PDB file of C-alpha atoms in Angstrom:
ATOM      1  CA  GLU A  35    -141.259-204.073  22.292  1.00  0.00           C
ATOM      2  CA  VAL A  36    -144.393-203.933  19.819  1.00  0.00           C
ATOM      3  CA  GLN A  37    -143.631-204.767  16.400  1.00  0.00           C
ATOM      4  CA  LEU A  38    -146.047-204.808  13.323  1.00  0.00           C
ATOM      5  CA  VAL A  39    -144.365-206.018   9.994  1.00  0.00           C
ATOM      6  CA  GLU A  40    -146.293-205.630   6.817  1.00  0.00           C
ATOM      7  CA  SER A  41    -145.660-207.663   3.635  1.00  0.00           C
ATOM      8  CA  GLY A  42    -147.700-208.021   0.285  1.00  0.00           C
ATOM      9  CA  GLY A  43    -147.427-204.712  -1.535  1.00  0.00           C
ATOM     10  CA  GLY A  44    -146.237-204.257  -5.039  1.00  0.00           C
ATOM     11  CA  LEU A  45    -147.431-202.957  -8.533  1.00  0.00           C
ATOM     12  CA  VAL A  46    -150.652-204.254 -10.042  1.00  0.00           C
ATOM     13  CA  GLN A  47    -152.585-203.250 -13.036  1.00  0.00           C
ATOM     14  CA  ALA A  48    -156.039-201.555 -12.233  1.00  0.00           C
ATOM     15  CA  GLY A  49    -158.598-204.384 -11.605  1.00  0.00           C
ATOM     16  CA  GLY A  50    -156.241-206.479 -10.183  1.00  0.00           C
ATOM     17  CA  SER A  51    -155.620-207.993  -6.677  1.00  0.00           C
ATOM     18  CA  LEU A  52    -153.434-207.748  -3.711  1.00  0.00           C
ATOM     19  CA  ARG A  53    -153.039-209.198  -0.295  1.00  0.00           C
ATOM     20  CA  LEU A  54    -151.398-207.497   2.419  1.00  0.00           C
ATOM     21  CA  SER A  55    -150.245-209.371   5.567  1.00  0.00           C
ATOM     22  CA  CYS A  56    -149.334-207.798   8.872  1.00  0.00           C
ATOM     23  CA  VAL A  57    -147.532-210.025  11.732  1.00  0.00           C
ATOM     24  CA  ALA A  58    -147.700-208.287  15.249  1.00  0.00           C
ATOM     25  CA  SER A  59    -145.492-209.122  18.123  1.00  0.00           C
ATOM     26  CA  GLY A  60    -144.152-208.105  21.346  1.00  0.00           C
ATOM     27  CA  PHE A  61    -147.827-207.696  22.733  1.00  0.00           C
ATOM     28  CA  ILE A  62    -150.494-209.664  24.077  1.00  0.00           C
ATOM     29  CA  PHE A  63    -153.072-209.681  21.114  1.00  0.00           C
ATOM     30  CA  ASP A  64    -156.167-209.192  22.718  1.00  0.00           C
ATOM     31  CA  ASP A  65    -159.186-206.871  22.961  1.00  0.00           C
ATOM     32  CA  TYR A  66    -158.381-203.926  20.482  1.00  0.00           C
ATOM     33  CA  TYR A  67    -158.765-203.012  17.031  1.00  0.00           C
ATOM     34  CA  ILE A  68    -155.995-203.230  14.397  1.00  0.00           C
ATOM     35  CA  GLY A  69    -156.389-202.089  10.909  1.00  0.00           C
ATOM     36  CA  TRP A  70    -154.826-200.415   7.591  1.00  0.00           C
ATOM     37  CA  VAL A  71    -153.909-196.998   7.252  1.00  0.00           C
ATOM     38  CA  ARG A  72    -152.921-195.506   4.054  1.00  0.00           C
ATOM     39  CA  LEU A  73    -150.941-192.171   3.172  1.00  0.00           C
ATOM     40  CA  ALA A  74    -150.469-190.867  -0.459  1.00  0.00           C
ATOM     41  CA  PRO A  75    -148.585-187.479  -1.403  1.00  0.00           C
ATOM     42  CA  GLY A  76    -150.814-184.753  -1.612  1.00  0.00           C
ATOM     43  CA  LYS A  77    -153.661-186.879   0.288  1.00  0.00           C
ATOM     44  CA  GLU A  78    -155.116-187.067   3.712  1.00  0.00           C
ATOM     45  CA  ARG A  79    -154.379-190.155   5.779  1.00  0.00           C
ATOM     46  CA  GLU A  80    -157.091-192.365   5.084  1.00  0.00           C
ATOM     47  CA  ASP A  81    -158.307-195.241   7.671  1.00  0.00           C
ATOM     48  CA  VAL A  82    -159.002-197.754   5.149  1.00  0.00           C
ATOM     49  CA  SER A  83    -160.174-200.709   7.539  1.00  0.00           C
ATOM     50  CA  CYS A  84    -159.955-202.126  11.112  1.00  0.00           C
ATOM     51  CA  ILE A  85    -161.139-205.271  12.915  1.00  0.00           C
ATOM     52  CA  SER A  86    -161.487-206.125  16.372  1.00  0.00           C
ATOM     53  CA  ARG A  87    -159.512-208.769  17.912  1.00  0.00           C
ATOM     54  CA  THR A  88    -162.214-209.934  20.195  1.00  0.00           C
ATOM     55  CA  ASP A  89    -165.471-210.115  18.302  1.00  0.00           C
ATOM     56  CA  GLY A  90    -164.332-209.753  14.907  1.00  0.00           C
ATOM     57  CA  ARG A  91    -166.395-206.571  13.840  1.00  0.00           C
ATOM     58  CA  SER A  92    -164.967-204.573  11.077  1.00  0.00           C
ATOM     59  CA  TYR A  93    -165.131-201.414   9.671  1.00  0.00           C
ATOM     60  CA  TYR A  94    -164.269-199.790   5.974  1.00  0.00           C
ATOM     61  CA  ALA A  95    -163.637-196.695   4.473  1.00  0.00           C
ATOM     62  CA  ASP A  96    -166.475-195.748   2.059  1.00  0.00           C
ATOM     63  CA  SER A  97    -163.947-195.624  -0.868  1.00  0.00           C
ATOM     64  CA  VAL A  98    -162.891-199.407  -0.424  1.00  0.00           C
ATOM     65  CA  LYS A  99    -166.171-200.916   0.728  1.00  0.00           C
ATOM     66  CA  GLY A 100    -167.237-203.900  -1.342  1.00  0.00           C
ATOM     67  CA  ARG A 101    -163.535-204.289  -2.938  1.00  0.00           C
ATOM     68  CA  PHE A 102    -161.385-205.015   0.286  1.00  0.00           C
ATOM     69  CA  THR A 103    -161.687-207.345   3.086  1.00  0.00           C
ATOM     70  CA  ILE A 104    -160.180-207.537   6.405  1.00  0.00           C
ATOM     71  CA  SER A 105    -159.365-210.874   8.584  1.00  0.00           C
ATOM     72  CA  SER A 106    -157.355-211.823  11.271  1.00  0.00           C
ATOM     73  CA  ASP A 107    -155.504-215.141  12.118  1.00  0.00           C
ATOM     74  CA  ILE A 108    -155.377-214.935  16.116  1.00  0.00           C
ATOM     75  CA  ASP A 109    -153.159-217.934  16.311  1.00  0.00           C
ATOM     76  CA  LYS A 110    -150.980-216.709  13.787  1.00  0.00           C
ATOM     77  CA  ASN A 111    -151.129-212.727  15.152  1.00  0.00           C
ATOM     78  CA  THR A 112    -151.779-211.801  11.498  1.00  0.00           C
ATOM     79  CA  VAL A 113    -154.213-209.416   9.798  1.00  0.00           C
ATOM     80  CA  TYR A 114    -154.680-209.487   6.170  1.00  0.00           C
ATOM     81  CA  LEU A 115    -156.256-207.310   3.850  1.00  0.00           C
ATOM     82  CA  GLN A 116    -157.557-208.587   0.715  1.00  0.00           C
ATOM     83  CA  MET A 117    -157.639-205.883  -1.861  1.00  0.00           C
ATOM     84  CA  ASN A 118    -159.569-206.573  -5.261  1.00  0.00           C
ATOM     85  CA  SER A 119    -160.789-204.784  -8.021  1.00  0.00           C
ATOM     86  CA  LEU A 120    -157.979-202.410  -7.269  1.00  0.00           C
ATOM     87  CA  LYS A 121    -157.927-198.710  -8.654  1.00  0.00           C
ATOM     88  CA  PRO A 122    -155.106-196.056  -9.380  1.00  0.00           C
ATOM     89  CA  GLU A 123    -156.386-193.896  -6.341  1.00  0.00           C
ATOM     90  CA  ASP A 124    -155.644-196.761  -4.120  1.00  0.00           C
ATOM     91  CA  THR A 125    -152.006-196.158  -4.860  1.00  0.00           C
ATOM     92  CA  ALA A 126    -150.537-195.360  -1.287  1.00  0.00           C
ATOM     93  CA  VAL A 127    -148.243-196.616   1.449  1.00  0.00           C
ATOM     94  CA  TYR A 128    -150.245-198.859   3.287  1.00  0.00           C
ATOM     95  CA  TYR A 129    -149.482-199.364   7.116  1.00  0.00           C
ATOM     96  CA  CYS A 130    -150.631-201.653   9.818  1.00  0.00           C
ATOM     97  CA  ALA A 131    -151.395-200.267  12.906  1.00  0.00           C
ATOM     98  CA  VAL A 132    -152.955-200.685  16.260  1.00  0.00           C
ATOM     99  CA  LEU A 133    -155.678-198.466  17.606  1.00  0.00           C
ATOM    100  CA  SER A 134    -155.542-196.524  20.638  1.00  0.00           C
ATOM    101  CA  PRO A 135    -158.237-197.585  23.066  1.00  0.00           C
ATOM    102  CA  HIS A 136    -159.638-194.032  22.837  1.00  0.00           C
ATOM    103  CA  SER A 137    -160.597-194.534  19.269  1.00  0.00           C
ATOM    104  CA  ASP A 138    -164.145-195.065  18.331  1.00  0.00           C
ATOM    105  CA  PRO A 139    -164.222-196.766  14.702  1.00  0.00           C
ATOM    106  CA  GLU A 140    -167.853-196.873  14.585  1.00  0.00           C
ATOM    107  CA  GLY A 141    -167.786-193.479  15.193  1.00  0.00           C
ATOM    108  CA  GLY A 142    -165.301-192.324  12.825  1.00  0.00           C
ATOM    109  CA  ARG A 143    -162.546-191.803  15.462  1.00  0.00           C
ATOM    110  CA  TYR A 144    -159.404-193.300  14.816  1.00  0.00           C
ATOM    111  CA  GLU A 145    -156.281-192.990  16.690  1.00  0.00           C
ATOM    112  CA  TYR A 146    -153.416-195.067  16.624  1.00  0.00           C
ATOM    113  CA  ASP A 147    -150.876-196.419  18.906  1.00  0.00           C
ATOM    114  CA  TYR A 148    -148.748-198.454  17.108  1.00  0.00           C
ATOM    115  CA  TRP A 149    -147.548-198.195  13.396  1.00  0.00           C
ATOM    116  CA  GLY A 150    -145.435-200.675  10.947  1.00  0.00           C
ATOM    117  CA  GLN A 151    -143.056-199.521   8.445  1.00  0.00           C
ATOM    118  CA  GLY A 152    -145.284-199.416   5.596  1.00  0.00           C
ATOM    119  CA  THR A 153    -145.732-201.240   2.295  1.00  0.00           C
ATOM    120  CA  GLN A 154    -145.875-199.446  -1.214  1.00  0.00           C
ATOM    121  CA  VAL A 155    -148.954-200.458  -2.885  1.00  0.00           C
ATOM    122  CA  THR A 156    -149.081-198.921  -6.920  1.00  0.00           C
ATOM    123  CA  VAL A 157    -151.743-199.658  -9.131  1.00  0.00           C
ATOM    124  CA  SER A 158    -151.035-198.681 -12.898  1.00  0.00           C
ATOM    125  CA  SER A 159    -153.922-197.487 -15.152  1.00  0.00           C
TER     126      SER A 159
END
């Protein structure tokens, strides 16, 4: 059974930082993209960032470029999202998710096969 367990969310003031972690288990952590998606009330799903397990290529939504950094520790089967210079508009539930092989992050197509339970990030102004 595939499991993705997120942690690290919380309440932070604007300008602050948080680091999200996602531990993956139940499948071979191999040749695919894993990333972060956020959902906020009244807003569309946003594909925040993803990283390739094989070569480390990463992609970011324009809204977070320069502020967020995705990384992975293959030995620990863990993916991180370092979020700096947080803004109130970053407030959302952040989900760790594994991309479908049909995805094309470079081309902007994101489909997900597995999701974690989500972690709330709230940024106060």
